[in-house]
Short mmCIF file of C-alpha atoms and ligand atoms in Angstrom, two decimals:
data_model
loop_
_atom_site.label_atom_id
_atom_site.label_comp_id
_atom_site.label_asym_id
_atom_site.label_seq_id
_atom_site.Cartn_x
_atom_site.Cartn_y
_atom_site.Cartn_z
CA UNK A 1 -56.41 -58.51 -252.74
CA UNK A 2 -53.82 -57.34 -250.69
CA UNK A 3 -55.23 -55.14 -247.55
CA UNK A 4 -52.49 -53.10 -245.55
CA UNK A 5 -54.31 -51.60 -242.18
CA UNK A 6 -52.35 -48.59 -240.74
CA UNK A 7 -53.51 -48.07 -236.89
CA UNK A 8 -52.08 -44.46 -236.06
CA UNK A 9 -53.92 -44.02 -232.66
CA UNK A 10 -51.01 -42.73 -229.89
CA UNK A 11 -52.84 -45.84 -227.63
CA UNK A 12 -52.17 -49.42 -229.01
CA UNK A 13 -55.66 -50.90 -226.74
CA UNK A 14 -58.91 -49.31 -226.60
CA UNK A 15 -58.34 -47.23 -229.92
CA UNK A 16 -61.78 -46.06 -231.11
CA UNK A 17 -60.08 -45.74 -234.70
CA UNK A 18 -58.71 -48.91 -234.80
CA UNK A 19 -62.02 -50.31 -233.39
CA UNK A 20 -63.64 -48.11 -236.71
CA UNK A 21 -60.95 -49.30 -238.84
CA UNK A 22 -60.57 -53.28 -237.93
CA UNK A 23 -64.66 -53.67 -239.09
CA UNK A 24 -63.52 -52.27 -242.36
CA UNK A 25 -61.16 -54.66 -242.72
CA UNK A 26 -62.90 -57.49 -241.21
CA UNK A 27 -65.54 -56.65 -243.30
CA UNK A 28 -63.42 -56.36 -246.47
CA UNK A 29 -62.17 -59.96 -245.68
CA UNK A 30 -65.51 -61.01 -245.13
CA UNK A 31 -66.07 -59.83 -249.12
CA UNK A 32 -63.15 -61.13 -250.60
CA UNK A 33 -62.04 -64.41 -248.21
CA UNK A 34 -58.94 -64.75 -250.00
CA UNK A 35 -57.59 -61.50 -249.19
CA UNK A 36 -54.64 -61.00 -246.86
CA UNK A 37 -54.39 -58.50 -244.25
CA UNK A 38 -51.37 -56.70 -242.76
CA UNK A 39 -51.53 -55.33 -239.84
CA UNK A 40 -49.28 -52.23 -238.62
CA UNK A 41 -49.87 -50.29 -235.51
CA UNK A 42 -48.07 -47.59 -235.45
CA UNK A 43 -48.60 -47.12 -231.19
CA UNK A 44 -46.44 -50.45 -230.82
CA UNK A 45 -44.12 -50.00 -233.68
CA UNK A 46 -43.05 -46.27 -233.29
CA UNK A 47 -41.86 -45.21 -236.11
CA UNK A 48 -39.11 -41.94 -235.81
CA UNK A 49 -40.16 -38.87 -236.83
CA UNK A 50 -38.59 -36.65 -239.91
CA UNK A 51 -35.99 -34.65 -237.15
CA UNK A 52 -32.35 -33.00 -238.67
CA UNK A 53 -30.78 -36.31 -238.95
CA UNK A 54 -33.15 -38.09 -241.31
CA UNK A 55 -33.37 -35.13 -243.18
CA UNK A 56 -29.53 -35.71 -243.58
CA UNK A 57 -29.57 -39.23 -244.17
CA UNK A 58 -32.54 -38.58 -247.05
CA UNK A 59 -30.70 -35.66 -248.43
CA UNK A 60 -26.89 -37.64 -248.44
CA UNK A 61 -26.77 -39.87 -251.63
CA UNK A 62 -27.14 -43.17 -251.17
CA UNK A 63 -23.42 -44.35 -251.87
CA UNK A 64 -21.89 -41.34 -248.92
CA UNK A 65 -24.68 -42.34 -246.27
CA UNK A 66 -23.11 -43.39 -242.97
CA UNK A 67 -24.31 -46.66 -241.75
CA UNK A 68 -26.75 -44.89 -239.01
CA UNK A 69 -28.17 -42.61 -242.09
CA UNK A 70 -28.37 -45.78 -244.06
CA UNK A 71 -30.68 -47.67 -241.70
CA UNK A 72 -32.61 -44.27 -241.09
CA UNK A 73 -33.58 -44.12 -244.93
CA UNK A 74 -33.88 -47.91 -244.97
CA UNK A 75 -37.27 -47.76 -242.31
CA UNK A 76 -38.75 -44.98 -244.42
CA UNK A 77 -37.99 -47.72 -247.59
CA UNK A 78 -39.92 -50.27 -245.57
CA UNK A 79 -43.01 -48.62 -245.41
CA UNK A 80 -42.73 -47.18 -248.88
CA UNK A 81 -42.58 -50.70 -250.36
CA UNK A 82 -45.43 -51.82 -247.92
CA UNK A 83 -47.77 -49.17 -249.52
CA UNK A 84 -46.40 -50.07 -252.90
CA UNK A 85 -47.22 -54.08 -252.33
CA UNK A 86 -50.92 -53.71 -251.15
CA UNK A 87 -53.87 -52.93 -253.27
CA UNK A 88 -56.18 -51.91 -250.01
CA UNK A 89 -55.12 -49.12 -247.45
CA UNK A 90 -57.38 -49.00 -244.12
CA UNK A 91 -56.33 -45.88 -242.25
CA UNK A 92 -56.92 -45.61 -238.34
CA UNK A 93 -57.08 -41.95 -237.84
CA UNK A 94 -57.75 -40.52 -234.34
CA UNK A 95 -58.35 -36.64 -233.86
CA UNK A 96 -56.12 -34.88 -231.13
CA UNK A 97 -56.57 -30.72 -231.02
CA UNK A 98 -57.99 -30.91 -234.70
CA UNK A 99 -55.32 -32.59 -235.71
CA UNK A 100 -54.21 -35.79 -236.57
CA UNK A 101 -52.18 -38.30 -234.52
CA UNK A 102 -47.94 -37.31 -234.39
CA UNK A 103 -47.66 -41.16 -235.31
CA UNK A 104 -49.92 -40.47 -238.56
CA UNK A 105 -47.78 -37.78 -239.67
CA UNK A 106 -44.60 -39.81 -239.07
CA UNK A 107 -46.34 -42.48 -241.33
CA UNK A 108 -46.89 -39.85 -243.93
CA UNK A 109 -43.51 -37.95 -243.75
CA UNK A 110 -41.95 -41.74 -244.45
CA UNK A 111 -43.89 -42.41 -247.42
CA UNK A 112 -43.88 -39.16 -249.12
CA UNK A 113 -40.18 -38.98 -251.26
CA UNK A 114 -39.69 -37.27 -254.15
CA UNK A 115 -38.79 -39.46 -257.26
CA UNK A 116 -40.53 -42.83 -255.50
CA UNK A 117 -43.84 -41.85 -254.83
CA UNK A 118 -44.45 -38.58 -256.24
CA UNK A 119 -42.49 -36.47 -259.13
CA UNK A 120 -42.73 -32.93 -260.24
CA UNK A 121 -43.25 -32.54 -263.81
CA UNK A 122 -43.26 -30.21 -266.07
CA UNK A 123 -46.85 -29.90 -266.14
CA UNK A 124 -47.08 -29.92 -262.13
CA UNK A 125 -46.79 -32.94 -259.37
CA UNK A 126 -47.42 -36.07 -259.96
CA UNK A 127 -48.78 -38.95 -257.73
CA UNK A 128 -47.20 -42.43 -258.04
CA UNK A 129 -48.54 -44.73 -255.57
CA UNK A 130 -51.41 -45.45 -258.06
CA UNK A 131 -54.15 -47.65 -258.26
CA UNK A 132 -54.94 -48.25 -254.46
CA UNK A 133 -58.26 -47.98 -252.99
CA UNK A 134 -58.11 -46.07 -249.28
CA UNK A 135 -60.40 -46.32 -246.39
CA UNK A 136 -59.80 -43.69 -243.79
CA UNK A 137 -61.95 -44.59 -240.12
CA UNK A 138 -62.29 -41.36 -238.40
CA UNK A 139 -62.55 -40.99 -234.83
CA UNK A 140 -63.65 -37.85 -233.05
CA UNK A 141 -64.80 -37.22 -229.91
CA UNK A 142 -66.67 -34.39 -231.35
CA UNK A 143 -68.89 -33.94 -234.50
CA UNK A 144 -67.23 -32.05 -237.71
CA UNK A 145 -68.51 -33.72 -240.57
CA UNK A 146 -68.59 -31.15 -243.64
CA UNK A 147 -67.63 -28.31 -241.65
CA UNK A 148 -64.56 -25.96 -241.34
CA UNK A 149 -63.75 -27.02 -238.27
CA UNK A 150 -62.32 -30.54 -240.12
CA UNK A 151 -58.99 -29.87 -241.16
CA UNK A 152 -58.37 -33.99 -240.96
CA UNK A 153 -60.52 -34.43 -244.23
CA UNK A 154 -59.36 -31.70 -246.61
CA UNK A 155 -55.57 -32.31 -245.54
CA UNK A 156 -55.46 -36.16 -246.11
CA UNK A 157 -57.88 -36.09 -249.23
CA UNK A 158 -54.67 -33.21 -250.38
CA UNK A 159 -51.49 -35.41 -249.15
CA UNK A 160 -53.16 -38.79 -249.90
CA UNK A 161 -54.07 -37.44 -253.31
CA UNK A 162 -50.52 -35.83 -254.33
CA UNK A 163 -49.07 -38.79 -253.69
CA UNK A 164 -51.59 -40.94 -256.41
CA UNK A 165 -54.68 -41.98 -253.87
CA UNK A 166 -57.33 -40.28 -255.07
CA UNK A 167 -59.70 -43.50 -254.60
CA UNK A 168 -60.31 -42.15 -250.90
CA UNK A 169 -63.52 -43.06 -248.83
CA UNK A 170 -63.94 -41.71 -245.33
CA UNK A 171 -65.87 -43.60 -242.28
CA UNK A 172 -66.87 -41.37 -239.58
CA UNK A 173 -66.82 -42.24 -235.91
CA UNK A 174 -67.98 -39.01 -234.16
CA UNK A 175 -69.37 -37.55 -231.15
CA UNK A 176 -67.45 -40.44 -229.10
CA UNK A 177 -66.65 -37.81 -226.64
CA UNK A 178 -70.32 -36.93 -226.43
CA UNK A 179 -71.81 -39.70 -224.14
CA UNK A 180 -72.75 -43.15 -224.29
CA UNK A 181 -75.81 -41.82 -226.46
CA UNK A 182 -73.99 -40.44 -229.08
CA UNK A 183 -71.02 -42.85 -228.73
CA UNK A 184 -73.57 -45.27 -229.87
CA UNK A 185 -74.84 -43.51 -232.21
CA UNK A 186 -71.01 -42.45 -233.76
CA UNK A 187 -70.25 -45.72 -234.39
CA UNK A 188 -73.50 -46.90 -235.93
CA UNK A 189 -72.95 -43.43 -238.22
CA UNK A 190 -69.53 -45.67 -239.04
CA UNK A 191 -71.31 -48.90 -239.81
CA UNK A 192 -73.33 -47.15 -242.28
CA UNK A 193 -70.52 -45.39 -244.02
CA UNK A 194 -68.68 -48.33 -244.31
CA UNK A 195 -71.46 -50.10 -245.78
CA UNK A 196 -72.22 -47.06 -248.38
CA UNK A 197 -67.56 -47.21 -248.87
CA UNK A 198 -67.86 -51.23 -249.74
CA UNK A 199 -70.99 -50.81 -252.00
C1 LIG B 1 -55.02 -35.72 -226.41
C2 LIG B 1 -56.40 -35.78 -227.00
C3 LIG B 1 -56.85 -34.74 -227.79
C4 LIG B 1 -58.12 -34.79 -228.33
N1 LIG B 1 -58.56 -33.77 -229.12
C5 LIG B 1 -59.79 -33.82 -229.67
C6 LIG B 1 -60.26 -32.77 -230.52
O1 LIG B 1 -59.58 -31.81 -230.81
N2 LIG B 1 -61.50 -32.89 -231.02
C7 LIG B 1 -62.31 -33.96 -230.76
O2 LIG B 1 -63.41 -34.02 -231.27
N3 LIG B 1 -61.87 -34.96 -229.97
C8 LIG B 1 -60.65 -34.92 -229.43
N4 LIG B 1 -60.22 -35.94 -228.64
C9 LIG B 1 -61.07 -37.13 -228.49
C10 LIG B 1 -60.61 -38.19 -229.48
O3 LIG B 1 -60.79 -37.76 -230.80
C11 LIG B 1 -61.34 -39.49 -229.25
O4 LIG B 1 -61.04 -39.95 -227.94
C12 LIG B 1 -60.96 -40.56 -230.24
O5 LIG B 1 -61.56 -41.77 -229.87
C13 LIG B 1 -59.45 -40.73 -230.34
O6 LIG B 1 -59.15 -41.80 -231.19
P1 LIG B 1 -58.51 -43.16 -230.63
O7 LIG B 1 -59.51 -43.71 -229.63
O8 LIG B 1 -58.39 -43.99 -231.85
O9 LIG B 1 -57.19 -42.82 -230.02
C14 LIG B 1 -58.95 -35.91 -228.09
C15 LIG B 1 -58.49 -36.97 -227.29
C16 LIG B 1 -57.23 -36.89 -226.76
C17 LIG B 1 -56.74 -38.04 -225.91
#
């Protein structure tokens, strides 16, 4: 087993989400002792966002590319075939205004190309990063579990799916905002979803 853990917090120490998101890995380790771990963290290894020129560089076939549009396309290749090469995905997903992290969506806009991991068909899109099992540790410093006010959850079970994850389980850290009562309690809420993910 091959487990790649994604840390997209904006803060590299003290990351609630990673916190959530290294005990499902730890934990998955502790399950299967030969499996390796990879660790990126997104906060200390910025990566750029999708801005005019790496739309260019994308969009310029590979043979015309410019050396700078060539090393653009080749860090969204990197994390492509990093997805591609691990069976296990643990996602570190903070909430900021509703939202999800800028370095998430970074993450996402590199690994989403048409042709390498998804395809339209003629019967609709198709997902190709196939057969990988995601766990996605979410931490909130309110409480929006199964209500509208979630976009996170309906968005990444959408993108995560088009692109061929639909094996998607969700931890929830929440209320971390809410005191050291219901801090204590959000995490123990995560403990027990990551036991109910892994069983
Ligand atoms: C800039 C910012 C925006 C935030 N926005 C929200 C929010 O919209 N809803 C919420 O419940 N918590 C919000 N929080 C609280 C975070 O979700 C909480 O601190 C969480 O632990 C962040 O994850 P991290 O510790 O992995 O960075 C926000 C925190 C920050 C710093």
């Amino acid at each position: 087993m091959k487990i790649l853990q994604i840390n997209s917090s904006s803060r590299s120490a003290g990351a609630n989400s990673t916190r959530i998101a290294n005990d499902i890995a730890a934990q998955l380790q502790a399950r299967h002792p030969q499996a390796h771990l990879t660790v990126r963290d997104l906060a200390v290894q910025p990566h750029p966002p999708l801005d005019e020129a790496a739309l260019g560089a994308l969009f310029t076939p590979a043979e015309q590319r410019t050396p700078a549009q060539a090393a653009r396309v080749a860090l969204d290749d990197a994390l492509i075939a990093e997805v591609q090469a691990h069976d296990v995905i643990v996602l570190g997903v903070p909430m900021y205004n509703f939202g999800n992290s800028v370095q998430l969506k970074t993450w996402i806009d590199a690994i989403a190309r048409a042709g390498v991991t998804f395809r339209y068909t003629e019967t609709g899109p198709e997902g190709l990063i196939k057969g990988k099992t995601v766990y996605v540790a979410l931490a909130r410093g309110g409480v929006y579990r199964d209500t509208a006010n979630d976009s996170q959850v309906p968005y990444l079970k959408n993108v995560l799916g088009f692109l061929g994850m639909t094996d998607v389980r969700f931890i929830y850290g929440e209320g971390l905002a809410m005191g050291p009562d219901a801090a204590e309690k959000g995490f123990a809420q995560a403990q027990a979803d990551i036991a109910a993910a892994l069983s």
